[in-house]
Structures are given as C-alpha cells and as structure tokens.
Coordinates of C-alpha atoms in Angstrom, one line a residue:
M1 CA -13.8 62.1 -149.5
C2 CA -14.6 63.3 -146.0
K3 CA -13.6 60.6 -143.6
T4 CA -16.4 61.5 -141.1
C5 CA -19.5 61.7 -143.4
G6 CA -18.3 60.3 -146.7
D7 CA -19.5 63.4 -148.6
L8 CA -17.9 64.6 -151.9
P9 CA -17.2 68.3 -152.9
E10 CA -19.8 69.7 -150.6
Y11 CA -17.4 68.4 -147.8
I12 CA -15.9 71.9 -147.2
H13 CA -19.0 72.8 -145.1
C14 CA -19.4 69.6 -143.1
C15 CA -17.9 67.5 -140.3
E16 CA -14.5 68.5 -139.2
S17 CA -14.4 71.9 -140.8
L18 CA -17.7 73.6 -139.9
Y19 CA -20.0 70.7 -138.7
Q20 CA -22.6 72.1 -141.1
I21 CA -23.6 70.4 -144.3
L22 CA -23.9 72.7 -147.3
I23 CA -27.4 72.5 -148.9
K24 CA -28.0 74.1 -152.3
F25 CA -30.9 76.5 -152.2
G26 CA -31.1 77.6 -155.8
R27 CA -29.5 78.9 -159.0
T28 CA -29.9 82.2 -160.6
E29 CA -30.9 82.7 -164.2
V30 CA -28.3 82.8 -166.9
I31 CA -27.3 86.2 -168.4
D32 CA -25.7 85.9 -171.8
N33 CA -22.5 87.5 -173.0
T34 CA -21.6 89.9 -170.1
L35 CA -18.9 90.4 -167.6
N36 CA -21.2 92.4 -165.3
P37 CA -24.3 90.2 -164.8
D38 CA -27.1 91.6 -162.7
F39 CA -29.2 88.7 -161.5
V40 CA -32.9 89.4 -160.8
R41 CA -34.0 86.1 -159.2
K42 CA -34.5 86.4 -155.4
Y43 CA -34.2 83.7 -152.8
I44 CA -36.1 83.5 -149.5
L45 CA -34.0 82.4 -146.5
N46 CA -35.0 82.2 -142.8
Y47 CA -32.8 84.6 -140.8
F48 CA -31.9 84.0 -137.2
F49 CA -29.8 86.6 -135.3
E50 CA -28.7 84.0 -132.8
E51 CA -27.3 81.5 -135.4
K52 CA -24.2 81.5 -137.6
Q53 CA -25.7 80.9 -141.0
N54 CA -22.9 80.1 -143.4
L55 CA -23.4 80.8 -147.1
R56 CA -21.4 80.0 -150.2
F57 CA -21.9 81.5 -153.6
D58 CA -20.4 79.9 -156.7
L59 CA -20.2 81.6 -160.1
Y60 CA -20.0 79.7 -163.4
D61 CA -19.6 80.6 -167.0
V62 CA -22.3 78.5 -168.8
D63 CA -21.0 76.7 -171.9
S64 CA -24.0 74.4 -172.6
K65 CA -27.5 73.5 -171.5
S66 CA -26.2 70.7 -169.3
P67 CA -27.3 71.0 -165.6
D68 CA -24.0 69.3 -164.6
L69 CA -21.8 72.1 -163.2
S70 CA -18.7 70.2 -164.0
K71 CA -19.5 70.8 -167.6
H72 CA -19.1 74.6 -167.2
D73 CA -16.2 76.9 -166.3
F74 CA -15.9 77.7 -162.6
L75 CA -15.2 81.5 -162.2
G76 CA -15.0 81.9 -158.4
Q77 CA -16.8 81.7 -155.1
V78 CA -17.5 83.7 -152.0
F79 CA -18.1 82.6 -148.4
C80 CA -19.9 84.7 -145.9
T81 CA -22.6 84.5 -143.3
L82 CA -26.2 85.8 -143.6
G83 CA -25.4 88.0 -140.6
E84 CA -22.6 89.6 -142.5
I85 CA -25.0 90.6 -145.3
V86 CA -27.7 91.8 -142.9
G87 CA -25.2 93.6 -140.7
S88 CA -23.6 95.5 -143.6
P89 CA -24.6 99.1 -144.3
A90 CA -28.0 99.1 -146.0
S91 CA -27.8 95.2 -145.7
R92 CA -25.5 95.3 -148.8
L93 CA -22.3 93.3 -148.8
E94 CA -19.6 93.5 -151.4
K95 CA -16.9 90.9 -151.5
P96 CA -14.2 89.8 -154.0
L97 CA -14.7 86.5 -155.7
G98 CA -12.1 83.9 -154.7
Y99 CA -10.9 81.2 -157.1
C100 CA -10.1 77.7 -155.8
T101 CA -9.4 74.3 -157.1
W102 CA -10.6 71.3 -155.1
P103 CA -7.9 69.9 -152.8
N104 CA -7.1 66.2 -152.8
L105 CA -10.3 64.6 -151.5
T106 CA -8.4 62.2 -149.2
T107 CA -6.7 65.1 -147.3
E108 CA -7.7 65.6 -143.7
L109 CA -10.1 68.6 -143.4
S110 CA -8.5 71.5 -141.5
L111 CA -9.2 74.2 -144.0
S112 CA -10.6 77.6 -143.0
L113 CA -12.8 79.9 -145.1
S114 CA -10.1 82.4 -145.6
V115 CA -8.2 79.9 -147.8
F116 CA -10.9 80.0 -150.4
N117 CA -11.4 83.7 -150.4
R118 CA -7.8 84.6 -151.3
G119 CA -8.0 83.8 -155.0
I120 CA -5.0 83.4 -157.2
A121 CA -2.1 85.8 -156.6
G122 CA -2.2 88.6 -159.1
K123 CA -5.5 87.5 -160.7
K124 CA -8.7 89.5 -160.2
C125 CA -11.7 87.3 -160.2
G126 CA -14.3 90.0 -159.9
T127 CA -16.7 91.1 -157.2
I128 CA -20.1 89.9 -156.0
I129 CA -22.6 92.2 -154.4
L130 CA -25.2 90.6 -152.1
S131 CA -28.2 92.4 -150.5
A132 CA -31.0 91.3 -148.2
E133 CA -34.4 92.7 -147.6
E134 CA -37.0 91.6 -145.0
L135 CA -40.3 90.1 -146.0
G136 CA -43.4 92.0 -144.8
N137 CA -44.9 89.1 -142.9
C138 CA -42.0 89.3 -140.4
R139 CA -43.2 92.6 -139.1
D140 CA -46.3 91.5 -137.3
S141 CA -46.4 91.3 -133.5
A142 CA -49.2 89.5 -131.6
T143 CA -50.5 90.8 -128.3
M144 CA -52.4 88.2 -126.2
Q145 CA -53.7 87.5 -122.7
F146 CA -54.4 84.2 -121.0
C147 CA -56.1 83.0 -117.8
A148 CA -56.3 79.5 -116.3
N149 CA -58.9 77.6 -114.3
K150 CA -58.6 74.9 -111.7
L151 CA -54.9 74.2 -112.1
D152 CA -53.4 71.4 -110.0
K153 CA -52.4 72.4 -106.4
K154 CA -48.6 71.9 -106.1
D155 CA -47.6 73.8 -102.9
F156 CA -48.0 72.0 -99.6
F157 CA -48.8 75.1 -97.6
G158 CA -50.6 77.0 -100.3
K159 CA -52.1 76.6 -103.8
S160 CA -49.7 77.1 -106.7
D161 CA -47.6 79.9 -108.2
P162 CA -48.3 79.3 -111.9
F163 CA -46.5 80.6 -114.9
M164 CA -46.4 79.5 -118.6
V165 CA -43.6 78.9 -121.0
F166 CA -44.2 79.1 -124.8
Y167 CA -42.1 77.2 -127.3
R168 CA -42.0 77.3 -131.1
S169 CA -41.3 74.1 -133.0
N170 CA -38.2 73.9 -135.2
E171 CA -37.8 72.1 -138.6
D172 CA -36.0 69.2 -136.9
G173 CA -38.8 68.5 -134.4
T174 CA -37.2 70.2 -131.5
F175 CA -38.6 73.2 -129.6
T176 CA -37.1 76.6 -128.8
I177 CA -38.4 78.7 -125.9
C178 CA -39.8 82.0 -127.1
H179 CA -41.7 83.5 -124.1
K180 CA -42.3 83.1 -120.4
T181 CA -45.2 84.8 -118.6
E182 CA -44.8 86.3 -115.1
V183 CA -45.5 84.3 -112.0
V184 CA -49.0 84.7 -110.4
K185 CA -48.7 83.9 -106.7
N186 CA -50.9 81.5 -104.6
T187 CA -53.8 80.8 -107.0
L188 CA -55.2 78.0 -109.1
N189 CA -57.1 80.4 -111.3
P190 CA -54.4 82.9 -112.5
V191 CA -55.0 85.7 -114.9
W192 CA -51.7 86.6 -116.6
Q193 CA -50.8 90.0 -117.9
S194 CA -51.1 90.5 -121.6
F195 CA -47.8 90.3 -123.6
T196 CA -46.6 91.1 -127.0
I197 CA -44.4 88.8 -129.1
P198 CA -43.1 89.0 -132.7
V199 CA -44.9 86.5 -134.9
R200 CA -41.6 85.4 -136.3
A201 CA -40.5 84.4 -132.7
L202 CA -43.8 82.6 -132.2
C203 CA -44.0 80.5 -135.4
N204 CA -41.3 81.8 -137.8
G205 CA -44.0 82.9 -140.2
D206 CA -45.6 79.5 -140.5
F207 CA -49.1 80.0 -139.1
D208 CA -49.7 76.2 -138.8
R209 CA -46.5 75.4 -137.0
T210 CA -47.0 73.8 -133.6
I211 CA -46.7 76.0 -130.5
K212 CA -46.2 74.2 -127.3
V213 CA -47.1 75.7 -124.0
E214 CA -46.0 74.3 -120.6
V215 CA -47.5 75.3 -117.3
Y216 CA -45.4 75.3 -114.1
D217 CA -45.7 76.0 -110.4
W218 CA -42.8 78.4 -109.5
D219 CA -40.5 77.4 -106.7
R220 CA -37.9 79.7 -105.2
D221 CA -35.0 77.1 -105.6
G222 CA -35.6 76.9 -109.4
S223 CA -37.0 73.3 -109.3
H224 CA -40.3 74.4 -110.7
D225 CA -43.1 71.8 -110.6
F226 CA -44.6 70.7 -114.0
I227 CA -48.4 71.1 -114.0
G228 CA -49.1 70.2 -117.6
E229 CA -49.0 71.3 -121.2
F230 CA -51.0 71.9 -124.4
T231 CA -50.3 72.7 -128.0
T232 CA -51.8 75.2 -130.4
S233 CA -50.8 77.2 -133.5
Y234 CA -50.7 80.8 -134.5
R235 CA -53.7 80.2 -136.8
E236 CA -55.7 78.9 -133.9
L237 CA -54.7 81.7 -131.6
A238 CA -55.7 84.3 -134.3
R239 CA -59.3 83.2 -134.0
G240 CA -59.3 85.2 -130.7
Q241 CA -61.5 84.5 -127.7
S242 CA -63.7 81.5 -128.6
Q243 CA -64.6 78.0 -127.7
F244 CA -61.7 76.9 -129.9
N245 CA -59.1 78.6 -127.6
V246 CA -59.9 76.9 -124.4
Y247 CA -57.1 74.3 -123.8
E248 CA -56.9 71.3 -121.5
V249 CA -53.7 71.3 -119.6
V250 CA -52.5 67.7 -119.6
N251 CA -49.8 66.0 -117.5
I252 CA -49.0 62.8 -119.5
K253 CA -47.4 61.0 -116.5
K254 CA -50.4 61.6 -114.4
K255 CA -52.7 60.5 -117.2
M256 CA -50.9 57.2 -117.6
K257 CA -51.0 56.5 -113.8
K258 CA -54.6 57.5 -113.1
K259 CA -57.5 56.0 -115.0
K260 CA -60.0 58.7 -114.0
Y261 CA -57.6 61.5 -114.8
V262 CA -59.2 64.2 -117.0
N263 CA -56.8 67.2 -117.0
S264 CA -54.7 69.4 -114.7
G265 CA -56.8 72.5 -115.4
T266 CA -57.6 74.6 -118.5
V267 CA -56.1 77.7 -120.1
T268 CA -58.2 80.2 -121.9
L269 CA -57.2 82.8 -124.4
L270 CA -58.8 86.1 -123.3
S271 CA -57.7 88.4 -126.1
F272 CA -55.6 88.4 -129.2
S273 CA -54.6 91.2 -131.6
V274 CA -52.0 91.8 -134.2
E275 CA -50.2 94.9 -135.4
S276 CA -47.2 95.6 -137.7
E277 CA -44.2 97.0 -135.9
C278 CA -40.7 98.2 -136.7
T279 CA -38.4 95.2 -136.7
F280 CA -34.8 94.6 -135.6
L281 CA -33.7 94.6 -139.3
D282 CA -35.3 98.0 -139.9
Y283 CA -32.9 99.5 -137.4
I284 CA -29.9 97.7 -138.9
K285 CA -30.8 98.5 -142.5
G286 CA -31.5 102.2 -141.6
G287 CA -28.1 102.5 -140.0
T288 CA -29.7 103.3 -136.7
L289 CA -28.0 100.4 -134.9
S290 CA -24.4 99.7 -134.1
Y291 CA -23.6 97.1 -131.6
Q292 CA -20.9 97.8 -129.1
V293 CA -19.8 94.5 -127.5
V294 CA -17.8 94.4 -124.2
I295 CA -16.2 91.1 -123.0
H296 CA -15.7 90.4 -119.3
L297 CA -14.0 87.2 -118.1
A298 CA -13.6 85.9 -114.5
F299 CA -10.1 85.2 -113.2
T300 CA -11.1 83.9 -109.7
P301 CA -9.2 81.1 -107.8
S302 CA -12.3 78.9 -107.8
L303 CA -11.5 78.2 -111.5
G304 CA -8.4 76.3 -110.6
N305 CA -4.7 76.6 -111.5
P306 CA -4.5 77.3 -115.3
S307 CA -1.6 75.0 -115.6
Q308 CA -3.6 72.0 -114.3
S309 CA -6.0 70.1 -116.6
T310 CA -8.8 70.3 -114.0
S311 CA -8.9 74.1 -114.3
L312 CA -11.6 75.8 -116.4
H313 CA -8.8 78.0 -117.7
Y314 CA -6.5 75.1 -118.7
M315 CA -5.0 75.7 -122.1
N316 CA -5.3 72.3 -123.8
P317 CA -3.2 72.4 -127.0
Y318 CA -5.7 70.2 -128.8
Q319 CA -9.0 71.8 -127.9
M320 CA -10.4 75.0 -126.5
N321 CA -11.4 75.3 -122.8
A322 CA -15.0 76.2 -121.8
Y323 CA -14.1 79.9 -121.6
A324 CA -12.7 80.0 -125.1
M325 CA -15.6 78.0 -126.5
A326 CA -18.2 80.3 -125.0
L327 CA -16.4 83.4 -126.1
K328 CA -16.0 82.1 -129.7
A329 CA -19.6 80.8 -129.9
V330 CA -21.2 84.1 -129.0
G331 CA -18.5 86.4 -130.4
E332 CA -18.4 85.0 -133.9
I333 CA -22.1 85.7 -134.4
I334 CA -22.4 89.1 -132.7
Q335 CA -19.2 90.5 -134.4
D336 CA -21.1 90.6 -137.7
Y337 CA -23.1 93.5 -136.2
D338 CA -20.1 95.5 -134.8
S339 CA -18.9 97.9 -137.4
D340 CA -15.1 97.9 -136.7
K341 CA -14.8 94.4 -135.1
M342 CA -12.8 96.0 -132.2
F343 CA -13.9 94.8 -128.8
P344 CA -12.9 96.0 -125.3
A345 CA -12.0 92.9 -123.4
L346 CA -11.7 93.0 -119.6
G347 CA -11.0 90.6 -116.8
F348 CA -11.9 90.6 -113.1
G349 CA -10.8 89.0 -109.9
A350 CA -7.0 88.9 -110.5
K351 CA -3.9 90.3 -109.0
L352 CA -1.9 92.3 -111.5
P353 CA 1.8 92.7 -111.9
P354 CA 4.0 94.2 -110.7
D355 CA 2.5 95.2 -107.4
G356 CA -0.1 92.5 -107.0
R357 CA -3.1 94.9 -106.8
V358 CA -6.5 93.3 -107.2
S359 CA -8.5 94.5 -110.2
H360 CA -12.1 94.0 -111.4
E361 CA -11.6 95.9 -114.6
F362 CA -8.2 95.1 -116.1
P363 CA -7.7 94.9 -119.9
L364 CA -6.8 91.5 -121.2
N365 CA -4.3 93.0 -123.6
G366 CA -2.5 94.8 -120.7
N367 CA -3.1 98.2 -122.3
M368 CA -5.0 100.4 -119.8
E369 CA -5.3 103.2 -122.4
N370 CA -6.6 101.0 -125.2
P371 CA -8.3 97.7 -124.1
Y372 CA -9.6 97.0 -127.6
C373 CA -8.8 93.7 -129.3
N374 CA -9.1 93.0 -133.0
G375 CA -11.9 90.5 -133.5
I376 CA -12.6 87.3 -131.6
E377 CA -9.2 85.9 -132.4
G378 CA -7.6 89.0 -130.9
I379 CA -9.6 88.5 -127.7
L380 CA -8.6 84.8 -127.5
E381 CA -4.9 85.7 -128.0
A382 CA -5.1 88.4 -125.3
Y383 CA -6.9 86.0 -122.9
H384 CA -4.2 83.4 -123.4
Q385 CA -1.5 85.9 -122.7
S386 CA -3.2 87.3 -119.6
L387 CA -3.3 83.8 -118.0
K388 CA 0.5 83.9 -118.1
T389 CA 0.9 87.2 -116.4
V390 CA -1.9 87.6 -113.8
Q391 CA -2.6 85.7 -110.6
L392 CA -6.1 84.3 -110.0
Y393 CA -7.4 85.8 -106.9
G394 CA -11.1 87.0 -106.5
P395 CA -13.7 87.9 -105.5
T396 CA -16.3 87.6 -108.3
N397 CA -17.7 91.2 -108.5
F398 CA -20.1 91.9 -111.4
A399 CA -21.2 95.4 -110.4
P400 CA -18.0 97.3 -111.5
V401 CA -18.2 96.1 -115.1
V402 CA -22.0 96.5 -115.3
N403 CA -21.6 100.1 -114.1
H404 CA -18.6 100.5 -116.5
V405 CA -20.7 99.6 -119.5
A406 CA -23.7 101.6 -118.2
R407 CA -21.7 104.8 -118.1
Y408 CA -21.0 104.5 -121.8
A409 CA -24.6 103.5 -122.6
A410 CA -25.9 106.5 -120.6
A411 CA -24.0 108.8 -122.9
V412 CA -25.6 107.5 -126.1
Q413 CA -29.4 107.1 -125.6
D414 CA -30.5 108.2 -129.1
G415 CA -30.6 104.7 -130.5
S416 CA -27.5 104.9 -132.5
Q417 CA -25.6 102.4 -130.4
Y418 CA -26.6 99.4 -128.3
F419 CA -24.2 97.8 -125.8
V420 CA -23.9 94.1 -125.2
L421 CA -21.9 92.9 -122.2
L422 CA -20.8 89.3 -122.3
I423 CA -19.7 87.9 -118.9
I424 CA -18.2 84.5 -118.6
T425 CA -17.8 83.2 -115.1
D426 CA -17.9 80.2 -112.8
G427 CA -21.1 81.4 -111.0
V428 CA -19.9 82.3 -107.5
I429 CA -21.0 86.0 -107.3
S430 CA -19.7 88.1 -104.3
D431 CA -21.6 91.4 -104.8
M432 CA -25.2 90.4 -105.4
A433 CA -26.9 93.4 -103.9
Q434 CA -24.7 95.9 -105.8
T435 CA -25.0 93.9 -109.1
K436 CA -28.8 93.8 -108.8
E437 CA -28.8 97.6 -108.3
A438 CA -26.5 98.1 -111.3
I439 CA -28.8 95.9 -113.5
V440 CA -32.0 97.8 -112.4
N441 CA -30.3 101.0 -113.3
G442 CA -28.9 99.6 -116.6
A443 CA -32.4 98.4 -117.6
K444 CA -33.2 102.0 -118.5
L445 CA -30.2 102.2 -120.9
P446 CA -29.4 100.8 -124.3
M447 CA -27.7 97.7 -123.1
S448 CA -28.1 93.9 -122.6
I449 CA -26.1 91.5 -120.5
I450 CA -25.2 88.0 -121.4
I451 CA -23.9 85.7 -118.6
V452 CA -22.4 82.3 -119.5
G453 CA -21.8 80.1 -116.5
V454 CA -19.0 77.5 -116.9
G455 CA -18.1 74.6 -114.7
Q456 CA -20.2 72.6 -112.2
A457 CA -21.0 75.4 -109.6
E458 CA -24.5 76.2 -108.4
F459 CA -25.9 79.1 -110.5
D460 CA -28.9 80.1 -108.3
A461 CA -27.7 83.7 -108.1
M462 CA -27.4 83.9 -112.0
V463 CA -30.9 82.5 -112.4
E464 CA -32.2 85.3 -110.2
L465 CA -30.3 87.9 -112.2
D466 CA -31.9 86.5 -115.4
G467 CA -35.3 87.7 -114.4
D468 CA -37.3 85.5 -116.7
D469 CA -39.5 84.2 -113.9
I470 CA -39.5 87.2 -111.6
R471 CA -38.3 90.6 -112.8
I472 CA -35.3 91.7 -110.9
S473 CA -35.6 94.5 -108.3
S474 CA -33.3 96.5 -106.0
R475 CA -34.3 98.7 -103.0
G476 CA -37.9 98.3 -103.9
K477 CA -37.4 99.4 -107.5
L478 CA -38.4 97.0 -110.3
A479 CA -36.2 96.8 -113.4
E480 CA -37.8 98.6 -116.3
R481 CA -37.2 95.7 -118.7
D482 CA -35.4 92.3 -118.7
I483 CA -31.9 92.9 -120.0
V484 CA -30.1 89.8 -118.6
Q485 CA -29.8 86.4 -120.3
F486 CA -28.1 83.6 -118.4
V487 CA -27.2 80.1 -119.6
P488 CA -25.1 77.4 -118.0
F489 CA -22.7 76.1 -120.6
R490 CA -22.8 72.6 -119.2
D491 CA -26.4 72.3 -120.4
Y492 CA -25.3 72.6 -124.0
M493 CA -22.3 70.3 -124.0
D494 CA -22.8 67.6 -126.7
R495 CA -22.6 64.1 -125.2
T496 CA -20.5 62.9 -128.2
G497 CA -17.8 65.5 -127.6
N498 CA -18.8 67.6 -130.6
H499 CA -17.6 71.0 -129.4
V500 CA -18.7 72.9 -132.5
L501 CA -22.3 71.6 -132.0
S502 CA -22.1 72.6 -128.3
M503 CA -21.0 76.1 -129.3
A504 CA -23.8 76.4 -131.8
R505 CA -26.4 75.4 -129.3
L506 CA -25.1 77.8 -126.7
A507 CA -25.1 80.7 -129.1
K508 CA -28.6 80.0 -130.3
D509 CA -30.1 80.2 -126.8
V510 CA -27.9 82.9 -125.3
L511 CA -28.4 85.4 -128.2
A512 CA -32.1 84.6 -128.8
E513 CA -33.4 87.4 -126.6
I514 CA -31.1 90.2 -127.8
P515 CA -33.3 91.5 -130.8
D516 CA -36.4 91.7 -128.6
Q517 CA -34.5 93.4 -125.8
F518 CA -33.2 95.9 -128.3
I519 CA -36.7 96.5 -129.7
S520 CA -38.1 96.9 -126.2
Y521 CA -35.7 99.7 -125.5
M522 CA -36.4 101.5 -128.8
K523 CA -40.2 101.2 -128.2
S524 CA -39.9 102.5 -124.7
R525 CA -38.0 105.6 -125.9
G526 CA -40.1 106.1 -129.0
I527 CA -37.1 105.8 -131.3
K528 CA -37.9 104.9 -134.9
P529 CA -35.4 103.5 -137.4
N530 CA -33.9 105.8 -140.0
P531 CA -35.2 105.4 -143.5
S532 CA -33.4 102.8 -145.5
P533 CA -31.0 104.1 -148.1
P534 CA -32.1 103.5 -151.7
P535 CA -31.1 100.2 -153.2
Y536 CA -27.7 100.1 -154.8
T537 CA -27.8 100.2 -158.6
P538 CA -24.5 99.8 -160.5
P539 CA -24.0 102.3 -163.3
G540 CA -26.1 101.4 -166.3
H541 CA -28.1 98.8 -164.4
T542 CA -31.6 98.7 -163.0
H543 CA -31.3 95.7 -160.7
H544 CA -28.8 94.2 -158.3
T545 CA -28.0 90.8 -157.0
Q546 CA -30.3 89.8 -154.1
I547 CA -30.9 86.9 -151.9

C-alpha cells in the first residue's frame, strides 16, 4: 500500500512516484480468438501541449464475463505520454508491450516507468500501436473586440491605462490565463484592438464554461491596479454585439465597503466572429513541425558558490536545485516533440579552463564541436559536470545566445523547424538594449524564447522582455509578434514542499503560449501544414487502435 495516499495497485502513478493518480478512462471491446486484435472503440481525451499527460495501457486475455480484471490473464502494459503519441510521425506511436508483476505493496515507491517497459528477458510480449486524431471542434478561432465605458480613475496625474486579462476555468475550479489585451493609455473609455484566440484556449471546447475577465490599470513598475472583473462564457460571447454582452465591471472589495457602489465601469463586446483554422496538431501530424530546443543556463556569481547550500546551483544529494527542477519540468514535456531528443545545451557568464577566458556561449558538455546532450538526463549530467570545471563570473548577457539561435532559425524559414530557446537565470540582465534588439529581430523568425527566473532577485527587466502588457521594441521598431514567455519559478513553488507539483505548475504556464506563438508565425508567412499521411492499416486489417 502506498504510504502517502493509501491507494492499492493504481499506486504506481501516485504520490512519491509521479504525484499523479491514475484514473481509468475506458475499456476496449473484446475481440475473440486472435493474437492481432484491432480495436475499433475510440476515446476522447483533452490534450494540453503544456502538460505532461501520463498514460498507461493494460492488455488482458479475457477468460470469462467477469468485470474483475484479476479474473483474467494479464498480457502486458505500456506507459507513455499523450505528447509522445501526438508528437510521433503521423501521430502514431508503436511501443513494445512490457510484462510486470506487482511488487510487494509495502515497498517504498521509487520505481521509474522504464522498469515496467522492459518486460521479461527473452520473452516477446507483443506490440501496441496507438494513434491520435484531433476533433473538429478544436479548430475554431474566435475574433472579438471590446470597449469599456466609465472605468475607475486610478492614476493620480491622469486617468487610467486600462488593459484586460482573460482566464479560462479549469476542471478543479482554478483559472488559467489565456489572453491579455494591449494597454490603452490615459483613458476611462478604452477601445481595444480586436484579437483572435483559439476556442480551445478560451473554453477548451466547453461553450458553457466560465470565462473570467479582469480589468487593470497598467503601471510601469508592474504593480498594476485592479479595477474590477466580470464573467461570461463562449456561448454568451457568440451572441455577438447585443444587450446581453454589456458587462458590469465589479470590484468586490469596493462593493463591500461602499453602500452606494454600483460598478467600476462597463465593458461591451463590439464584434464577434468565428472561423476554422489550421491547428498546432495539423502541423505536427503533417510532419511540418520539428522542434529544435536550445538550453541556456546562467553561471553568474550572483547565484552563489555551488558548494554552499545557499547557492541556486547547490547540488543537494537528496533533491534537485531550482535550475535542475526548471530544466526538467520544461524539458520533459517539450522533448516529446523533438525528433532525435538531442539538445544543444549552453552556459553563459563563466570563466573556462584552462586560460580563464569569459564565455557567454560555452557547451555544458565541454565539446565545442558537438554541444548536443542526449535527452534531459544528458543535459542534467552535463550541467552537474560543468559546475565542477568552470568558475562563476558574469555578466549576464542574453543577446549572444538569442542571436545564436536566430542565426539557425533564419536559415530554416519554410516551417519545417521551429526553435525554442530555454534560458534559466537569476534575473540580473546586463545587456538589456542588445537583448531587446535581438528579440525584435528574432520575432520575424521561427523561434520562441522561454525565460525562467530563479531565486529572489527583482525580475523587472524580464517582465519587460515578456511583452504581454506592452509589445517590446528596439530603436523605434516594434516586435512583429510576442515570442518571449517569462515566469519566476518562486511563484510556482508548492508551500508543502511538493517539488513535482511545483514543476508541473511551472511547465503548464511557461509552455502555454508556445502553440499560439508557433501558429502566429505560420499564419504570418502563409505556411500551411502538409497533408496528413494516410492512417496506418496493418496487413489484412481495416482499422487500427485509436485513442
């Protein structure tokens, strides 16, 4: 029995192992008397690029009509993620069935997935073929425009600089940000530009799901003033401009304090339209998209001596440091979409042996000719080794590595590759002007930049680079699109010390914008996905296993 949650055989997927409880989502039909079953029944699952969605498939030989699986012969099982299936060529994943027997249920859980995929030495358990296809209602994108009237005045020397933040509700009652409007300066009656957002991002296909909208007054220091909020749904918005789509903006705190309080203004939907578009999965399934992930880690002295427990680079033998957690959280998800799982991993702000020269693009594995590491574990190993050989020095320069990735992206602008640069740093940036110029130039290329800030430093510069509130510019030139996503890791640390939960939260927010950033590049260049290859049909069969 799992000592943390008390669960029985499903325990492999919970608590100390994966911190995710396994929930059964269905059984296939039974196919009699065959060693090559071809199941027809399909299952509908919600797919999120930004989450690691673990799956387990168990295969049984049915001996009776009993629903109790212990009454039947267990043939084998497969572990994978939904991302693995979606990210495979033609969204078709083939894996060998592994055979396992349940370990002693009182044993402490420290088992990894690979243990159960190995099978019995010398025994072939068969192969399972899994394929995924996107449902049609995920293809719609909604274009809408809003204005506001008589919003609260928040600025002492002016009016307000309002912007809106849209959130979709989740199954557990929490909310996830899905869109921010631009800031309209010095007005209480703003008219925001129209924007387009995928319906799946807005309501995940549930037209009656609550959509929360918060209205803020923008402040340069990032401490935006809350004006008020309102709720709606996709079904309500789809009515278009009407009396039903005029919303009162309410500030609950003000309402509780003031008896005569009515509202903090109103927001009106000016227009609403829907069209079907090519989706992120269309590009993956058609083989148009291959992610090229580049890792970049800070080795600056502000991070502290790696041998001291106060350092952000400190290698605790019992748990990962913030750098390793951020790397693992993001990398384990995005590697499902990288065809060869080989990642160039670089460091910056360190003195290198033997001559002590300062470098802002040195390979973590020490190989200048081949900086590629095998998978996330390979990067972590190279990172640990580099801490023993280089000297933390500084400064923190982002521009060299942004330009480095941009050079590769500039050579492949046909949509066949998309580059994702992951930078993990303590937030003290030294070449702000050069970095802003590099990002503005990179916004025209097939690339996105993820910045994870670790530690307790001020991240004002990173927030500016993010460009969610105000699009980044350099020398009077505005970035063509938003390609930077910044998050401070400290905001995602679980208060109970559950590091796996912290990593899952981080990955969910830091990767959420990647699909839309990719689509925005493809649309701006008029690049369409390749036709999907025909569904796989085994010899002599007419169907294949699907989820």
